[in-house]
């Protein structure tokens, strides 16, 4: 009934000295949270089979360690997997990390569907900004997100402790619906949030509704309506001091003003200065987003390179330079629209 020490490992394994230290370091890398079915997916085996058995059975099933392992899953393993996945460009993902992501997703879904004591924590870990759901969205794994929708809806409709207030569920689902062509579902979720907030009068949820409306207007091509919704949300996020949401809304506004500038390209000249004015707005918003991103250490500069390339090209700058900025982000994020506009 005590923690397993190096001496305990030495006693049961007969390994000593440097070999024991090396074995302990390797043992620490074992994912003792892997599900039984994952071995069929070719999960990497990084340790001796005896060490695997020790980790999976002696630690996982022992009554002293069982609660500790569950706690470690929520406080160490899952957060580290999500953080690493969020900072890894999609084309650089290794099989080991993908397996870890699948394990975390499966476990979160299990708790959400079973409405376990960890279900609320699973909701937050999935739908918060830079959480598992947003990682899946950036990888275009829409079906993985849609599987969680029904469980969310059931909880939100029947639980007075509204999960939408403490996570970015609404934005996540609305974007997923729009990208999946499920327009009616996007509108329904926004309407449901408006209905609930009529009673809750929560300022943060109000900002989430405006942001989601911005995405909806963008889908239909209502650019000025999109601008108005994002600017309303910006004012609210500034009042609330919500840095991750400010980063996102700055990025959205920057991209929006690039689109507005591109629509004004009726000829090769800009006598009214309208294009220059819109591009200046875009640059200012991207600068603000980059500044906050560096402070939060949450986003890499490559996520803004595509937009910088667009701005250079729309100003009549060097095409080669613009292409070089775009080239560095192809397959790293969903910049396919920016790439298409650049070459057009």
Short mmCIF file of C-alpha atoms in Angstrom, two decimals:
data_model
loop_
_atom_site.label_atom_id
_atom_site.label_comp_id
_atom_site.label_asym_id
_atom_site.label_seq_id
_atom_site.Cartn_x
_atom_site.Cartn_y
_atom_site.Cartn_z
CA UNK A 1 0.00 0.00 0.00
CA UNK A 2 2.65 2.52 -1.01
CA UNK A 3 4.03 4.08 -4.18
CA UNK A 4 6.22 1.87 -6.35
CA UNK A 5 9.84 2.90 -5.79
CA UNK A 6 13.00 2.11 -7.79
CA UNK A 7 13.89 -0.37 -5.05
CA UNK A 8 10.59 -2.21 -5.63
CA UNK A 9 11.32 -2.43 -9.35
CA UNK A 10 14.84 -3.63 -8.65
CA UNK A 11 13.53 -6.35 -6.36
CA UNK A 12 10.96 -7.79 -8.78
CA UNK A 13 13.04 -7.42 -11.95
CA UNK A 14 16.58 -8.21 -10.84
CA UNK A 15 17.83 -5.22 -12.86
CA UNK A 16 20.19 -2.75 -11.19
CA UNK A 17 22.28 0.36 -11.80
CA UNK A 18 22.17 2.15 -15.14
CA UNK A 19 19.94 -0.51 -16.67
CA UNK A 20 17.38 0.06 -13.95
CA UNK A 21 17.46 3.86 -14.47
CA UNK A 22 17.00 3.36 -18.20
CA UNK A 23 14.12 0.95 -17.60
CA UNK A 24 12.41 3.41 -15.26
CA UNK A 25 12.74 6.24 -17.79
CA UNK A 26 11.23 4.01 -20.46
CA UNK A 27 8.49 2.81 -18.12
CA UNK A 28 7.47 6.44 -17.61
CA UNK A 29 6.66 6.73 -21.34
CA UNK A 30 4.14 3.90 -21.30
CA UNK A 31 0.57 4.88 -21.96
CA UNK A 32 -1.13 2.83 -19.26
CA UNK A 33 -4.39 4.37 -20.40
CA UNK A 34 -4.53 2.56 -23.74
CA UNK A 35 -7.76 0.69 -24.33
CA UNK A 36 -7.77 -3.03 -24.99
CA UNK A 37 -8.67 -2.60 -28.63
CA UNK A 38 -5.83 -0.25 -29.50
CA UNK A 39 -3.25 -3.04 -29.89
CA UNK A 40 -5.02 -4.01 -33.10
CA UNK A 41 -4.24 -0.56 -34.50
CA UNK A 42 -0.51 -1.14 -34.35
CA UNK A 43 0.22 0.87 -31.22
CA UNK A 44 3.97 1.15 -30.71
CA UNK A 45 5.53 -1.11 -28.07
CA UNK A 46 8.32 0.84 -26.42
CA UNK A 47 9.18 -1.44 -23.49
CA UNK A 48 9.76 -5.04 -22.53
CA UNK A 49 6.51 -7.02 -22.32
CA UNK A 50 7.06 -7.54 -18.57
CA UNK A 51 7.09 -3.75 -18.07
CA UNK A 52 3.89 -3.45 -20.12
CA UNK A 53 2.19 -6.05 -17.97
CA UNK A 54 3.43 -4.35 -14.81
CA UNK A 55 2.06 -0.97 -15.91
CA UNK A 56 -1.28 -2.21 -17.23
CA UNK A 57 -2.17 -4.73 -14.56
CA UNK A 58 -0.24 -4.13 -11.36
CA UNK A 59 -0.65 -0.34 -11.50
CA UNK A 60 -3.99 0.04 -13.29
CA UNK A 61 -5.93 -2.61 -11.37
CA UNK A 62 -4.35 -2.29 -7.94
CA UNK A 63 -6.85 -0.71 -5.55
CA UNK A 64 -4.26 1.76 -4.24
CA UNK A 65 -3.29 3.03 -7.69
CA UNK A 66 -6.64 2.88 -9.48
CA UNK A 67 -7.91 6.29 -8.31
CA UNK A 68 -4.47 7.84 -8.73
CA UNK A 69 -4.27 6.67 -12.33
CA UNK A 70 -7.71 8.10 -13.13
CA UNK A 71 -6.62 11.40 -11.62
CA UNK A 72 -3.39 11.37 -13.60
CA UNK A 73 -5.33 10.74 -16.82
CA UNK A 74 -7.35 13.95 -16.38
CA UNK A 75 -4.56 16.14 -14.99
CA UNK A 76 -1.50 14.90 -16.90
CA UNK A 77 -1.95 12.46 -19.76
CA UNK A 78 -4.96 13.91 -21.61
CA UNK A 79 -3.95 17.62 -21.25
CA UNK A 80 -0.42 16.87 -22.48
CA UNK A 81 -1.71 14.92 -25.50
CA UNK A 82 -4.12 17.74 -26.41
CA UNK A 83 -1.45 20.41 -25.96
CA UNK A 84 1.08 18.53 -28.08
CA UNK A 85 -1.46 17.77 -30.81
CA UNK A 86 -2.54 21.42 -30.92
CA UNK A 87 1.03 22.59 -31.49
CA UNK A 88 1.93 19.95 -34.10
CA UNK A 89 1.38 20.74 -37.80
CA UNK A 90 -0.87 18.12 -39.34
CA UNK A 91 1.74 16.80 -41.79
CA UNK A 92 4.20 16.32 -38.91
CA UNK A 93 1.95 14.09 -36.82
CA UNK A 94 3.52 10.78 -35.85
CA UNK A 95 1.55 7.50 -35.46
CA UNK A 96 2.23 7.48 -31.72
CA UNK A 97 0.65 10.91 -31.22
CA UNK A 98 -2.32 10.03 -33.42
CA UNK A 99 -2.90 6.91 -31.32
CA UNK A 100 -2.78 9.01 -28.17
CA UNK A 101 -5.30 11.45 -29.66
CA UNK A 102 -7.65 8.59 -30.57
CA UNK A 103 -7.32 7.17 -27.04
CA UNK A 104 -8.16 10.51 -25.43
CA UNK A 105 -11.09 11.09 -27.80
CA UNK A 106 -12.49 7.60 -27.13
CA UNK A 107 -12.28 8.06 -23.37
CA UNK A 108 -13.86 11.52 -23.45
CA UNK A 109 -16.72 10.20 -25.59
CA UNK A 110 -17.24 7.32 -23.20
CA UNK A 111 -17.69 9.61 -20.20
CA UNK A 112 -19.90 12.02 -22.14
CA UNK A 113 -22.20 9.27 -23.43
CA UNK A 114 -22.40 7.53 -20.05
CA UNK A 115 -23.02 10.82 -18.22
CA UNK A 116 -20.42 9.72 -15.67
CA UNK A 117 -19.07 11.81 -12.81
CA UNK A 118 -16.35 12.97 -15.22
CA UNK A 119 -18.79 13.91 -18.01
CA UNK A 120 -18.74 17.65 -17.27
CA UNK A 121 -14.94 17.67 -17.19
CA UNK A 122 -14.95 15.75 -20.47
CA UNK A 123 -17.28 18.38 -22.02
CA UNK A 124 -14.88 21.18 -21.12
CA UNK A 125 -11.76 19.32 -22.26
CA UNK A 126 -13.43 18.60 -25.59
CA UNK A 127 -14.99 21.95 -26.44
CA UNK A 128 -12.84 24.64 -24.84
CA UNK A 129 -10.77 26.87 -27.06
CA UNK A 130 -7.68 24.87 -28.20
CA UNK A 131 -9.34 21.74 -26.78
CA UNK A 132 -9.78 18.36 -28.45
CA UNK A 133 -12.80 19.45 -30.52
CA UNK A 134 -10.99 22.42 -32.06
CA UNK A 135 -7.99 20.23 -32.90
CA UNK A 136 -10.30 17.82 -34.72
CA UNK A 137 -11.91 20.79 -36.49
CA UNK A 138 -8.51 21.98 -37.75
CA UNK A 139 -7.84 18.44 -39.04
CA UNK A 140 -11.26 18.35 -40.78
CA UNK A 141 -12.33 15.35 -38.70
CA UNK A 142 -15.93 16.55 -38.66
CA UNK A 143 -17.52 13.14 -38.07
CA UNK A 144 -15.62 12.78 -34.79
CA UNK A 145 -17.15 16.06 -33.60
CA UNK A 146 -20.64 15.26 -34.85
CA UNK A 147 -20.68 12.05 -32.80
CA UNK A 148 -20.62 14.18 -29.67
CA UNK A 149 -23.38 16.57 -30.78
CA UNK A 150 -26.36 14.53 -29.60
CA UNK A 151 -24.89 13.99 -26.13
CA UNK A 152 -24.20 17.72 -25.84
CA UNK A 153 -27.71 18.61 -26.90
CA UNK A 154 -29.26 16.29 -24.33
CA UNK A 155 -27.20 17.78 -21.51
CA UNK A 156 -27.71 21.39 -22.57
CA UNK A 157 -31.46 20.96 -22.95
CA UNK A 158 -31.91 19.29 -19.54
CA UNK A 159 -29.08 20.61 -17.37
CA UNK A 160 -29.50 24.00 -15.72
CA UNK A 161 -25.69 24.21 -15.37
CA UNK A 162 -25.29 25.30 -18.98
CA UNK A 163 -22.09 23.92 -20.49
CA UNK A 164 -22.17 26.56 -23.22
CA UNK A 165 -21.21 29.19 -20.67
CA UNK A 166 -17.94 27.54 -19.71
CA UNK A 167 -16.78 26.31 -23.07
CA UNK A 168 -16.78 27.27 -26.73
CA UNK A 169 -19.26 24.57 -27.68
CA UNK A 170 -21.50 26.80 -29.77
CA UNK A 171 -18.73 28.10 -32.04
CA UNK A 172 -17.22 24.63 -32.40
CA UNK A 173 -20.47 23.01 -33.44
CA UNK A 174 -21.64 25.85 -35.69
CA UNK A 175 -18.36 25.80 -37.62
CA UNK A 176 -18.51 22.02 -37.90
CA UNK A 177 -22.10 22.13 -39.17
CA UNK A 178 -21.29 24.80 -41.75
CA UNK A 179 -18.21 22.98 -43.04
CA UNK A 180 -20.25 19.77 -43.22
CA UNK A 181 -23.07 21.43 -45.18
CA UNK A 182 -25.52 21.08 -42.26
CA UNK A 183 -26.87 24.64 -42.43
CA UNK A 184 -30.17 23.94 -40.68
CA UNK A 185 -28.34 22.44 -37.72
CA UNK A 186 -26.10 25.49 -37.44
CA UNK A 187 -29.12 27.80 -37.41
CA UNK A 188 -30.93 25.56 -34.90
CA UNK A 189 -28.04 25.61 -32.41
CA UNK A 190 -27.70 29.37 -32.63
CA UNK A 191 -31.44 29.77 -32.06
CA UNK A 192 -31.26 27.37 -29.10
CA UNK A 193 -28.46 29.44 -27.55
CA UNK A 194 -30.42 32.68 -28.06
CA UNK A 195 -33.46 31.09 -26.43
CA UNK A 196 -31.45 29.98 -23.39
CA UNK A 197 -29.61 33.25 -23.01
CA UNK A 198 -32.90 35.18 -22.92
CA UNK A 199 -33.18 33.74 -19.41
CA UNK A 200 -29.50 33.45 -18.47
CA UNK A 201 -28.46 36.92 -19.74
CA UNK A 202 -24.84 35.79 -19.80
CA UNK A 203 -22.50 38.27 -21.48
CA UNK A 204 -19.96 35.67 -22.57
CA UNK A 205 -22.61 33.48 -24.19
CA UNK A 206 -23.95 36.58 -25.93
CA UNK A 207 -20.50 37.11 -27.45
CA UNK A 208 -20.40 33.46 -28.53
CA UNK A 209 -23.77 33.89 -30.25
CA UNK A 210 -22.57 36.96 -32.16
CA UNK A 211 -19.39 35.15 -33.23
CA UNK A 212 -21.40 32.14 -34.41
CA UNK A 213 -23.73 34.46 -36.32
CA UNK A 214 -20.64 35.90 -37.99
CA UNK A 215 -19.69 32.43 -39.23
CA UNK A 216 -23.23 31.87 -40.48
CA UNK A 217 -23.34 35.22 -42.34
CA UNK A 218 -19.94 34.43 -43.84
CA UNK A 219 -21.26 31.14 -45.19
CA UNK A 220 -24.05 33.00 -47.01
CA UNK A 221 -21.69 35.74 -48.24
CA UNK A 222 -23.24 38.55 -46.16
CA UNK A 223 -19.94 40.28 -45.53
CA UNK A 224 -21.18 43.46 -43.83
CA UNK A 225 -23.49 41.46 -41.57
CA UNK A 226 -20.50 39.25 -40.71
CA UNK A 227 -18.44 42.36 -39.92
CA UNK A 228 -21.14 43.76 -37.64
CA UNK A 229 -21.48 40.48 -35.73
CA UNK A 230 -17.71 40.09 -35.23
CA UNK A 231 -17.33 43.71 -34.10
CA UNK A 232 -20.11 43.24 -31.54
CA UNK A 233 -18.40 40.10 -30.26
CA UNK A 234 -15.05 41.91 -30.13
CA UNK A 235 -16.48 44.59 -27.83
CA UNK A 236 -17.85 41.93 -25.48
CA UNK A 237 -14.65 39.88 -25.42
CA UNK A 238 -12.66 43.02 -24.64
CA UNK A 239 -14.97 43.72 -21.71
CA UNK A 240 -14.57 40.14 -20.49
CA UNK A 241 -10.79 40.03 -21.05
CA UNK A 242 -11.06 36.66 -22.78
CA UNK A 243 -7.66 36.39 -24.49
CA UNK A 244 -8.16 33.15 -26.49
CA UNK A 245 -11.43 34.51 -27.88
CA UNK A 246 -9.82 37.86 -28.66
CA UNK A 247 -7.12 36.09 -30.67
CA UNK A 248 -9.76 34.26 -32.68
CA UNK A 249 -11.95 37.31 -33.31
CA UNK A 250 -8.92 39.41 -34.36
CA UNK A 251 -7.99 36.69 -36.84
CA UNK A 252 -11.57 36.51 -38.14
CA UNK A 253 -11.75 40.28 -38.66
CA UNK A 254 -8.38 40.33 -40.39
CA UNK A 255 -9.49 37.61 -42.82
CA UNK A 256 -12.80 39.41 -43.37
CA UNK A 257 -11.16 42.68 -44.38
CA UNK A 258 -8.93 40.80 -46.82
CA UNK A 259 -12.10 39.44 -48.45
CA UNK A 260 -13.63 42.93 -48.60
CA UNK A 261 -10.48 44.30 -50.22
CA UNK A 262 -10.46 41.48 -52.77
CA UNK A 263 -14.05 42.29 -53.77
CA UNK A 264 -13.00 45.83 -54.63
CA UNK A 265 -10.46 44.72 -57.23
CA UNK A 266 -12.48 45.92 -60.21
CA UNK A 267 -9.40 47.40 -61.83
CA UNK A 268 -5.68 47.64 -61.31
CA UNK A 269 -5.86 50.96 -59.50
CA UNK A 270 -7.26 52.06 -56.15
CA UNK A 271 -8.07 55.76 -56.69
CA UNK A 272 -10.38 55.99 -53.67
CA UNK A 273 -7.93 54.22 -51.36
CA UNK A 274 -10.66 51.74 -50.32
CA UNK A 275 -8.52 48.65 -50.87
CA UNK A 276 -5.61 50.16 -48.96
CA UNK A 277 -7.91 51.06 -46.05
CA UNK A 278 -9.34 47.54 -45.78
CA UNK A 279 -5.90 45.93 -45.97
CA UNK A 280 -4.61 48.27 -43.27
CA UNK A 281 -7.45 47.13 -41.02
CA UNK A 282 -6.54 43.51 -41.77
CA UNK A 283 -2.88 44.09 -40.93
CA UNK A 284 -3.77 45.79 -37.66
CA UNK A 285 -6.00 42.91 -36.55
CA UNK A 286 -3.44 40.28 -37.49
CA UNK A 287 -0.77 42.20 -35.56
CA UNK A 288 -3.01 42.22 -32.49
CA UNK A 289 -3.68 38.50 -32.86
CA UNK A 290 0.02 37.72 -33.25
CA UNK A 291 0.94 39.79 -30.21
CA UNK A 292 -1.59 38.01 -27.99
CA UNK A 293 -0.65 34.62 -29.45
CA UNK A 294 2.99 35.08 -28.51
CA UNK A 295 1.99 36.08 -24.99
CA UNK A 296 -0.19 32.99 -24.68
CA UNK A 297 2.29 30.77 -26.55
CA UNK A 298 -0.78 29.17 -28.08
CA UNK A 299 -0.37 29.78 -31.80
CA UNK A 300 2.54 29.75 -34.23
CA UNK A 301 3.36 32.55 -36.63
CA UNK A 302 2.78 30.22 -39.61
CA UNK A 303 -0.97 30.49 -39.01
CA UNK A 304 -0.84 34.12 -40.16
CA UNK A 305 1.57 33.73 -43.08
CA UNK A 306 -1.16 32.92 -45.59
CA UNK A 307 -3.02 36.13 -44.79
CA UNK A 308 0.19 38.15 -44.94
CA UNK A 309 0.80 36.69 -48.39
CA UNK A 310 -2.69 37.70 -49.48
CA UNK A 311 -2.17 41.27 -48.24
CA UNK A 312 1.12 41.60 -50.12
CA UNK A 313 -0.45 40.36 -53.34
CA UNK A 314 -3.56 42.55 -53.06
CA UNK A 315 -1.31 45.56 -52.58
CA UNK A 316 0.34 44.68 -55.89
CA UNK A 317 3.47 43.36 -54.19
CA UNK A 318 5.87 40.65 -55.25
CA UNK A 319 4.05 37.43 -56.23
CA UNK A 320 7.13 35.33 -55.45
CA UNK A 321 7.27 36.67 -51.89
CA UNK A 322 3.52 36.10 -51.44
CA UNK A 323 3.87 32.55 -52.70
CA UNK A 324 6.73 31.87 -50.28
CA UNK A 325 4.54 32.90 -47.34
CA UNK A 326 1.71 30.67 -48.56
CA UNK A 327 3.97 27.71 -49.27
CA UNK A 328 5.00 27.42 -45.63
CA UNK A 329 1.45 26.82 -44.44
CA UNK A 330 0.04 24.47 -47.07
CA UNK A 331 -1.25 21.37 -45.22
CA UNK A 332 -0.44 22.95 -41.85
CA UNK A 333 -3.84 24.58 -41.46
CA UNK A 334 -7.06 25.12 -43.37
CA UNK A 335 -5.71 27.80 -45.68
CA UNK A 336 -6.90 26.20 -48.93
CA UNK A 337 -9.17 29.18 -49.65
CA UNK A 338 -6.28 31.61 -49.19
CA UNK A 339 -4.11 29.53 -51.54
CA UNK A 340 -6.85 29.49 -54.17
CA UNK A 341 -7.41 33.25 -53.93
CA UNK A 342 -3.68 33.90 -54.22
CA UNK A 343 -3.35 31.99 -57.48
CA UNK A 344 -6.55 33.50 -58.85
#
